C-alpha cells in the first residue's frame, strides 16, 4: 500500500477495507468480489475528486512523495546499456547526480539526473539528491563529452536544491552551478530536460537549460522552496502553503508563464501510484521531441536554445 | 544608539534649523565602531580611516566612484511586465517595488551605463543593494542582457559590480530564469572575446553568485566582502555546527581559488584599467 499524504485521508478507509476483503477471499466468493469492485470504484472516484482539485502545496507534497519514481527507475525502464560515468576529475564523485552513456529507445545518448534515494541508507548516499560542486562539475564534464560525440543530452531534474553545507561552499558551489548553466548554453546537441519531481532553485536549473523543458503534472519548479520563502517573507515556515500558492510553482503555472514547453500527464492518483505508466509517458514525450530535434543542425540547436530563454518573461 | 546620534545631532539640528541637516551626518563604523564624519567617509570612498572597513555602496555611489567624473551616461532599463505573478505576502510586491523606487530613486536593482575608467571606455552593470537587496528579477536580467549586448556591439569591455541577495522571490520562476538568460549573454561576450570583469561586492549570494557573478574572465572582490551561494545562517541551521573563521568572506574565497584578487577600493580603478590595457595590448 502506498504511503498516504494527509489530504488523501478519505481514501485510507476504503483502501484498508479493499485490502481486508482481498485477503479474506481471492475471487471465489461472488459477493465479496462485487463488494471489492464497488469499493474500488468508490476509491477511484474519491481519487478523481482529490486529484482534480490539488492545491499548490498539495502538489509540493506529491512532488516530494518518497515513492515517486526517481532517476534510476527511469533508467531501468527506458535506457539500455546504461553506463554510469563517475567523478569530476577535480575533487570527487557525487552520487546526488547520476549520469552516463546509454541507449534510449534506440538512440545513443547522454542521460543524467538527480537521485534522491529510496531508503535511509541510499538517501544518505545520494545526499537526498542535493548535489555538491563535484556533482555539477561532473555534469559539465558529461555535457562536454556528449557535445564532442554528438550525443543528445537528456536530464531528469529532481532536487530540493543544491547542497547547503560548508564543504560545498568551500569548493565553490556558486561557481559550479554557474559553469553548469553556461555549459548547457554551449553544447550543440539536442537537449531535453524533464522536471520529474522537485525543481529546486539553482540546483535544478543547473541541469535544465535545454531546448525543450517538460514537467510532470504534479512536479514543481521554483526559485525557492515554499518553506524558505515563507520564513523570509512571512517570517514563519508555517506559511509554506501561502508561499507555495504565491510562488506559482506548479506545472500549469509554468506552462501559462511560457517557461516550460509541455506538461506530461500523470496517471490518476499521481506518479507514485503508477510508476511504470508515468515513466512510459515521460519516455514518449522525450522520444517524440528528441526525434524532431535530431533533424536540426548543431548551430540551430544552440541558437534556438538561447533564443528560447531570451524570450522568457519579456514583453 | 550612542551619545552622538542622541545628543550631538539634535543639538546641531536645533542650531542649524532642522531642514538642511542630513540624517547621516555621522556614521558609526560597523567594524571598529569609531564615529566617522559622513563627508570624510565619502571623500575616502566610504572606507573607514581607522580600520579600512569597506562600507557597502549604493548603486549610485558605486557608479560615481568607479567611473571617471563627467564620463558617465546612463541607460534606462528595458521595460518588462510589472508584477507578473501578482505576488503578495504581508505586503503587495507592487507596493514594495514602489517603496524601493522611492527610496533609491532607481528603476530597479540594476544601474546600466557607459563611461570611462581611467580614460578607457567601458559598459557597466551595477547592482543596487538598496533596491530590495539587489535581488535579480526580470528587470535586472533584462538590463544586464541589454548592457552585455551593447558591450558586444561596441566591442567595449563589460564590467559588472554584483551586490545582491540573489534571485527575487516575488517574481518566482521568472527570476530563476534570469540565471540562464544572463549567462547566455555572457556566452556571447566570451565568443567575441570581449572582456567581462566582475567585481563581486558585498554581498554577492544565491542566484546571482551562481550565475553571472561567478563567470567573469577576471573576478575581483573588495576586502571582507561576503560571497556565497547558500547564506551562512541557512548553513548554520542545517548543520548545527560552528562555521570556520572568515567563512564566505572575500579572503576565504581567494584562499579557495574562487576569485582572482582582492583590491582595496582606492586601487580599484587603477587595477581594472591596468588589466584592460594588458588584455588590449595597449
Ligand atoms: Zn572602522
XYZ file of C-alpha atoms and ligand atoms in Angstrom, chain B residues 29 31-33 48 50-53, ligand 1:
10
model
C 31.846 52.160 11.514
C 33.614 47.137 12.143
C 35.610 49.254 14.626
C 32.697 51.334 15.952
C 36.837 53.657 7.346
C 40.597 53.746 11.226
C 40.221 50.104 10.273
C 39.895 50.024 6.470
C 36.362 48.649 6.536
Zn 36.365 51.158 11.131
